């Protein structure tokens, strides 16, 4: 049986992040491969994954020593393939061990990292040492870079001079059956579910909601998530006299209840490399109104893209929502198209792609 050493930055059973999906995927992988899961920070949990280890130290030198010994022990025990999900430090340590022992490091990354790199090295030395330089080092020394779409593959080739032959594409996935909502009927509830930040489009949500509310008085709005824009959003909704349900952060395992209540999913991101929430919404049978981002380009079908809009034109986003809410035919058409398109991102399909990497 093949062996896989998988590195995850963090995990808890009530996580609101996408890391829950990583665990679900590994539980399926462990039926065909022997898996050693190393969680940098978090808690241990019951699972059919053969080996799980949670990092014990916060002090950087001890973290490095701990990972060096755990990774070395795994390599001696026959784990040749190491897979690091975003974890830079662990990836560098694993790459060093693999270089000395003919192992392989697969590095998952799906982020337009160059847009977040700081310009001045001396002025921003902590950021350079902890993020920018480690990221570039890992890109160079990993055996293979794994990313979420062809669009992102081209991005890494162009911005970081990574040859295309070193990059594998494996899209994010959702459990389509678990999220499916039977007999969904069109209503008037718009849902936003994401990290509350400017990058995810929260600054234009009030304008979109105001425009919708002015033309559809009985429209309802739900904003799920937490982040730096939380207070700003609450104040802006209050100023505009908008009634918006804001439950805060919700564990990823519980988000299906909000998809069931909604009729449209709004994704107003300023930039988005993929956007798993889009495929979650599609799997739940929701029409999606999204800004035109790399993620939307990779995910949406041609029919769905007709309901995309430019970030700089939030009024157009509101108009797209109103067009869907006002027509049962359009709602049903987009729902069916989304359910068909999301099968490309099913767990079963991506599981086969993941195992074929090794």
Coordinates of C-alpha atoms in Angstrom, one line a residue:
X1 CA 0.0 0.0 0.0
X2 CA 1.3 3.5 -0.9
X3 CA 2.0 5.9 1.9
X4 CA 1.3 9.6 2.1
X5 CA 2.5 12.2 4.7
X6 CA 0.0 15.1 4.7
X7 CA 0.7 18.4 6.4
X8 CA -2.2 20.7 7.4
X9 CA -1.7 24.1 9.1
X10 CA -4.5 23.8 11.6
X11 CA -7.8 22.0 12.4
X12 CA -10.6 21.9 15.0
X13 CA -13.9 20.1 14.7
X14 CA -15.7 23.5 14.8
X15 CA -13.6 25.1 12.2
X16 CA -15.2 27.7 9.9
X17 CA -12.4 27.2 7.3
X18 CA -12.2 24.9 4.4
X19 CA -9.8 22.6 6.3
X20 CA -12.8 20.3 7.1
X21 CA -12.8 19.3 3.4
X22 CA -9.2 18.3 3.7
X23 CA -10.0 15.9 6.5
X24 CA -13.0 14.4 4.6
X25 CA -10.8 13.9 1.5
X26 CA -8.0 12.2 3.6
X27 CA -10.5 9.9 5.2
X28 CA -11.4 8.6 1.7
X29 CA -7.7 8.5 0.7
X30 CA -6.9 6.4 3.7
X31 CA -9.0 3.6 2.3
X32 CA -6.5 3.2 -0.5
X33 CA -3.3 4.6 1.0
X34 CA -1.7 4.7 4.4
X35 CA -1.9 8.3 5.6
X36 CA 0.1 10.1 8.2
X37 CA -1.6 13.4 9.0
X38 CA 0.5 16.1 10.7
X39 CA -1.5 19.0 12.0
X40 CA 0.7 22.0 12.9
X41 CA -1.8 23.5 15.3
X42 CA -5.2 22.2 16.6
X43 CA -6.8 19.2 18.2
X44 CA -6.8 15.4 17.7
X45 CA -10.0 13.8 16.6
X46 CA -11.5 10.4 15.9
X47 CA -11.0 9.3 12.3
X48 CA -10.2 6.3 10.2
X49 CA -7.0 8.1 9.1
X50 CA -4.2 5.7 10.2
X51 CA -1.9 8.1 11.9
X52 CA -2.6 11.6 13.2
X53 CA -0.1 13.9 15.0
X54 CA -0.8 17.4 16.3
X55 CA 2.2 19.7 16.9
X56 CA 3.0 20.3 20.5
X57 CA 5.2 23.4 20.5
X58 CA 4.7 27.2 19.9
X59 CA 8.3 28.3 20.4
X60 CA 9.8 28.5 16.9
X61 CA 13.1 26.6 17.5
X62 CA 11.2 23.7 19.2
X63 CA 8.7 23.7 16.3
X64 CA 11.5 23.2 13.8
X65 CA 13.1 20.5 15.9
X66 CA 9.8 18.7 16.4
X67 CA 8.9 18.7 12.7
X68 CA 12.4 17.7 11.7
X69 CA 12.3 14.6 13.9
X70 CA 8.6 13.6 13.0
X71 CA 9.2 14.1 9.3
X72 CA 12.5 12.1 9.4
X73 CA 10.8 9.3 11.3
X74 CA 8.1 9.2 8.7
X75 CA 10.6 9.1 5.9
X76 CA 12.5 6.2 7.6
X77 CA 9.2 4.5 8.0
X78 CA 8.6 4.4 4.3
X79 CA 6.7 7.6 3.6
X80 CA 8.2 8.9 0.4
X81 CA 5.5 11.3 -0.7
X82 CA 5.0 14.5 1.4
X83 CA 2.1 16.9 0.7
X84 CA 2.0 20.3 2.4
X85 CA -1.2 22.3 2.2
X86 CA -0.1 26.0 2.4
X87 CA 2.4 25.3 5.2
X88 CA 5.7 27.1 4.3
X89 CA 7.9 26.1 7.2
X90 CA 6.9 22.5 7.2
X91 CA 7.3 22.4 3.4
X92 CA 10.9 23.6 3.7
X93 CA 11.7 21.0 6.3
X94 CA 10.1 18.3 4.4
X95 CA 11.8 19.3 1.1
X96 CA 15.2 19.2 2.9
X97 CA 14.5 15.7 4.1
X98 CA 13.2 14.6 0.7
X99 CA 16.2 16.0 -1.1
X100 CA 18.5 13.9 1.1
X101 CA 16.5 10.7 0.9
X102 CA 14.9 10.7 -2.6
X103 CA 11.5 11.6 -1.4
X104 CA 9.0 14.0 -3.1
X105 CA 7.3 17.1 -1.8
X106 CA 4.0 18.2 -3.2
X107 CA 3.0 21.7 -2.3
X108 CA -0.6 22.9 -2.5
X109 CA -1.1 26.7 -3.1
X110 CA -3.9 28.7 -4.6
X111 CA -3.4 32.3 -3.9
X112 CA -2.2 35.3 -5.9
X113 CA 0.7 35.7 -3.5
X114 CA 2.6 38.3 -5.5
X115 CA -0.2 40.8 -4.9
X116 CA 0.5 40.5 -1.1
X117 CA 4.2 40.6 -1.1
X118 CA 5.7 43.7 0.5
X119 CA 8.0 45.9 -1.5
X120 CA 10.6 47.1 1.0
X121 CA 12.7 44.2 2.4
X122 CA 14.3 46.1 5.3
X123 CA 11.1 48.0 6.3
X124 CA 9.0 44.8 6.3
X125 CA 11.6 42.2 7.3
X126 CA 9.2 40.1 9.5
X127 CA 6.8 39.7 6.6
X128 CA 9.7 38.8 4.3
X129 CA 11.1 36.2 6.6
X130 CA 7.8 34.6 7.6
X131 CA 5.9 34.7 4.3
X132 CA 7.4 36.1 1.1
X133 CA 10.8 34.5 1.1
X134 CA 9.7 31.1 2.5
X135 CA 7.0 30.9 -0.2
X136 CA 9.4 31.6 -3.0
X137 CA 11.9 29.1 -1.6
X138 CA 9.2 26.4 -1.4
X139 CA 8.1 27.0 -5.0
X140 CA 11.7 26.4 -6.2
X141 CA 12.5 23.3 -4.1
X142 CA 9.2 21.4 -4.1
X143 CA 8.9 18.4 -6.5
X144 CA 5.5 19.5 -7.7
X145 CA 3.2 22.5 -7.2
X146 CA -0.5 21.6 -7.0
X147 CA -3.1 24.4 -7.5
X148 CA -6.8 24.8 -8.0
X149 CA -7.3 25.8 -11.7
X150 CA -5.7 26.2 -15.1
X151 CA -6.0 30.0 -14.6
X152 CA -3.9 29.8 -11.4
X153 CA -1.4 27.4 -13.1
X154 CA -0.8 30.1 -15.7
X155 CA -0.5 32.7 -12.9
X156 CA 2.3 30.9 -11.2
X157 CA 4.1 30.3 -14.5
X158 CA 3.9 34.0 -15.4
X159 CA 4.5 35.6 -12.0
X160 CA 7.0 33.2 -10.5
X161 CA 8.6 31.6 -13.6
X162 CA 7.5 28.1 -12.6
X163 CA 7.6 25.8 -15.6
X164 CA 4.1 24.4 -16.5
X165 CA 5.4 20.8 -16.4
X166 CA 6.0 21.2 -12.6
X167 CA 2.4 22.2 -11.9
X168 CA -0.6 19.9 -11.4
X169 CA -4.2 21.2 -11.3
X170 CA -6.6 19.7 -8.8
X171 CA -9.8 21.7 -8.2
X172 CA -11.4 22.1 -4.8
X173 CA -14.4 19.9 -4.2
X174 CA -17.6 19.7 -2.3
X175 CA -19.8 16.8 -1.1
X176 CA -22.6 17.4 -3.6
X177 CA -25.0 15.0 -2.0
X178 CA -24.6 16.4 1.5
X179 CA -25.3 20.0 0.3
X180 CA -28.1 19.2 -2.1
X181 CA -31.5 20.8 -1.3
X182 CA -34.5 18.9 -2.7
X183 CA -37.5 20.7 -4.1
X184 CA -36.0 24.2 -3.8
X185 CA -38.5 26.9 -4.7
X186 CA -37.6 30.5 -5.5
X187 CA -38.0 33.1 -2.8
X188 CA -36.4 36.5 -2.0
X189 CA -33.4 35.8 0.3
X190 CA -29.9 36.8 -0.7
X191 CA -27.0 35.1 1.1
X192 CA -23.3 36.2 1.5
X193 CA -21.1 33.7 3.2
X194 CA -17.4 34.3 3.4
X195 CA -14.6 36.1 5.3
X196 CA -15.7 39.7 6.0
X197 CA -13.0 41.7 4.4
X198 CA -12.5 44.2 1.6
X199 CA -10.9 41.5 -0.6
X200 CA -14.0 39.4 -0.4
X201 CA -16.2 42.3 -1.4
X202 CA -17.9 43.3 1.8
X203 CA -17.4 47.0 1.1
X204 CA -19.8 46.9 -1.8
X205 CA -22.4 44.7 -0.1
X206 CA -24.3 47.6 1.5
X207 CA -24.8 49.3 -1.9
X208 CA -25.9 46.1 -3.5
X209 CA -28.4 45.4 -0.7
X210 CA -29.7 48.9 -0.8
X211 CA -30.4 48.8 -4.5
X212 CA -32.2 45.5 -4.2
X213 CA -34.2 46.7 -1.2
X214 CA -35.3 49.9 -3.0
X215 CA -36.9 47.8 -5.7
X216 CA -38.0 44.7 -3.8
X217 CA -39.2 45.7 -0.4
X218 CA -39.7 42.2 0.9
X219 CA -36.2 41.0 0.0
X220 CA -34.2 39.5 2.9
X221 CA -30.4 39.5 3.5
X222 CA -28.1 37.1 5.4
X223 CA -24.4 37.8 5.9
X224 CA -22.5 34.8 7.4
X225 CA -18.9 35.1 8.6
X226 CA -16.4 37.1 10.6
X227 CA -13.5 39.3 9.8
X228 CA -12.0 42.8 9.9
X229 CA -15.1 44.4 8.2
X230 CA -17.6 43.0 10.7
X231 CA -18.2 46.3 12.6
X232 CA -18.0 48.4 9.5
X233 CA -20.7 46.4 7.8
X234 CA -23.0 46.5 10.8
X235 CA -22.7 50.3 11.0
X236 CA -23.2 50.7 7.3
X237 CA -26.3 48.5 7.3
X238 CA -27.7 50.5 10.2
X239 CA -27.0 53.8 8.5
X240 CA -28.8 52.6 5.4
X241 CA -31.7 51.2 7.5
X242 CA -31.2 47.7 6.2
X243 CA -32.3 44.7 8.2
X244 CA -29.5 42.1 7.7
X245 CA -29.2 38.9 9.6
X246 CA -25.5 38.5 10.8
X247 CA -24.9 35.4 12.8
X248 CA -21.1 35.7 12.7
X249 CA -18.8 32.8 12.2
X250 CA -20.5 29.5 11.6
X251 CA -18.7 26.1 11.7
X252 CA -18.2 24.8 8.2
X253 CA -20.2 21.6 9.1
X254 CA -23.3 23.8 9.8
X255 CA -23.3 26.1 6.8
X256 CA -25.8 24.0 4.9
X257 CA -28.6 25.4 7.0
X258 CA -28.0 28.8 5.5
X259 CA -27.8 27.6 2.0
X260 CA -31.2 26.0 2.5
X261 CA -32.7 29.3 3.6
X262 CA -31.3 31.3 0.7
X263 CA -32.5 31.9 -2.9
X264 CA -29.4 33.6 -4.4
X265 CA -25.8 33.4 -3.4
X266 CA -23.9 36.7 -3.9
X267 CA -20.1 36.6 -4.3
X268 CA -18.9 40.2 -4.7
X269 CA -15.1 39.5 -4.2
X270 CA -12.6 42.1 -5.4
X271 CA -10.4 39.1 -6.2
X272 CA -10.8 35.4 -5.7
X273 CA -8.4 32.6 -6.8
X274 CA -11.1 29.9 -6.6
X275 CA -13.9 30.4 -4.1
X276 CA -15.2 27.1 -2.7
X277 CA -18.3 28.9 -1.4
X278 CA -19.4 29.3 -5.0
X279 CA -19.4 25.5 -5.6
X280 CA -21.0 24.9 -2.2
X281 CA -23.9 27.3 -3.2
X282 CA -24.2 25.6 -6.6
X283 CA -24.4 22.1 -5.0
X284 CA -27.2 23.5 -2.8
X285 CA -29.1 24.5 -5.9
X286 CA -28.5 28.3 -5.6
X287 CA -28.1 30.6 -8.5
X288 CA -24.8 32.5 -8.1
X289 CA -24.3 36.2 -8.8
X290 CA -20.5 36.8 -8.8
X291 CA -18.0 39.4 -9.6
X292 CA -15.7 38.6 -12.5
X293 CA -12.6 37.0 -10.9
X294 CA -10.2 34.2 -11.7
X295 CA -12.2 31.9 -9.4
X296 CA -15.5 32.7 -11.1
X297 CA -13.8 32.2 -14.5
X298 CA -12.6 28.8 -13.5
X299 CA -15.9 27.6 -11.9
X300 CA -18.9 29.1 -13.6
X301 CA -20.5 27.8 -16.8
X302 CA -21.1 30.1 -19.8
X303 CA -24.8 30.5 -18.8
X304 CA -23.8 31.4 -15.2
X305 CA -21.2 33.9 -16.3
X306 CA -24.0 36.0 -17.9
X307 CA -25.0 36.9 -14.3
X308 CA -21.5 38.0 -13.4
X309 CA -20.6 41.7 -12.9
X310 CA -17.6 44.0 -12.5
X311 CA -16.5 44.8 -8.9
X312 CA -16.6 48.5 -9.8
X313 CA -20.3 48.3 -10.7
X314 CA -22.2 47.0 -7.7
X315 CA -25.5 48.4 -9.1
X316 CA -25.1 45.8 -11.9
X317 CA -24.8 43.1 -9.3
X318 CA -28.0 44.2 -7.7
X319 CA -29.8 44.2 -11.1
X320 CA -28.6 40.6 -11.8
X321 CA -30.0 39.5 -8.4
X322 CA -33.3 41.2 -9.1
X323 CA -33.5 39.7 -12.6
X324 CA -33.2 36.2 -11.1
X325 CA -35.6 36.9 -8.1
X326 CA -38.2 38.2 -10.5
X327 CA -38.3 35.2 -12.8
X328 CA -39.1 31.6 -11.8
X329 CA -37.8 30.5 -15.3
X330 CA -34.4 32.1 -14.9
X331 CA -34.1 30.8 -11.3
X332 CA -34.9 27.2 -12.3
X333 CA -32.6 27.4 -15.4
X334 CA -29.6 28.6 -13.3
X335 CA -30.3 26.1 -10.5
X336 CA -30.3 23.2 -13.0
X337 CA -27.2 24.5 -14.8
X338 CA -25.4 24.9 -11.5
X339 CA -26.2 21.4 -10.3
X340 CA -24.9 20.0 -13.5
X341 CA -21.7 22.1 -13.5
X342 CA -20.9 21.3 -9.9
X343 CA -20.5 17.6 -10.6
X344 CA -17.1 18.6 -12.1
X345 CA -16.1 19.5 -8.5
X346 CA -17.6 16.4 -6.8
X347 CA -15.6 14.6 -4.1
X348 CA -15.5 11.4 -6.1
X349 CA -13.9 13.0 -9.2
X350 CA -11.3 15.0 -7.2
X351 CA -10.4 12.0 -5.1
X352 CA -9.3 10.1 -8.2
X353 CA -7.3 13.1 -9.3
X354 CA -5.6 13.4 -5.9
X355 CA -4.6 9.8 -5.7
X356 CA -3.3 9.9 -9.3
X357 CA -0.8 12.5 -8.2
X358 CA 1.2 9.8 -6.5

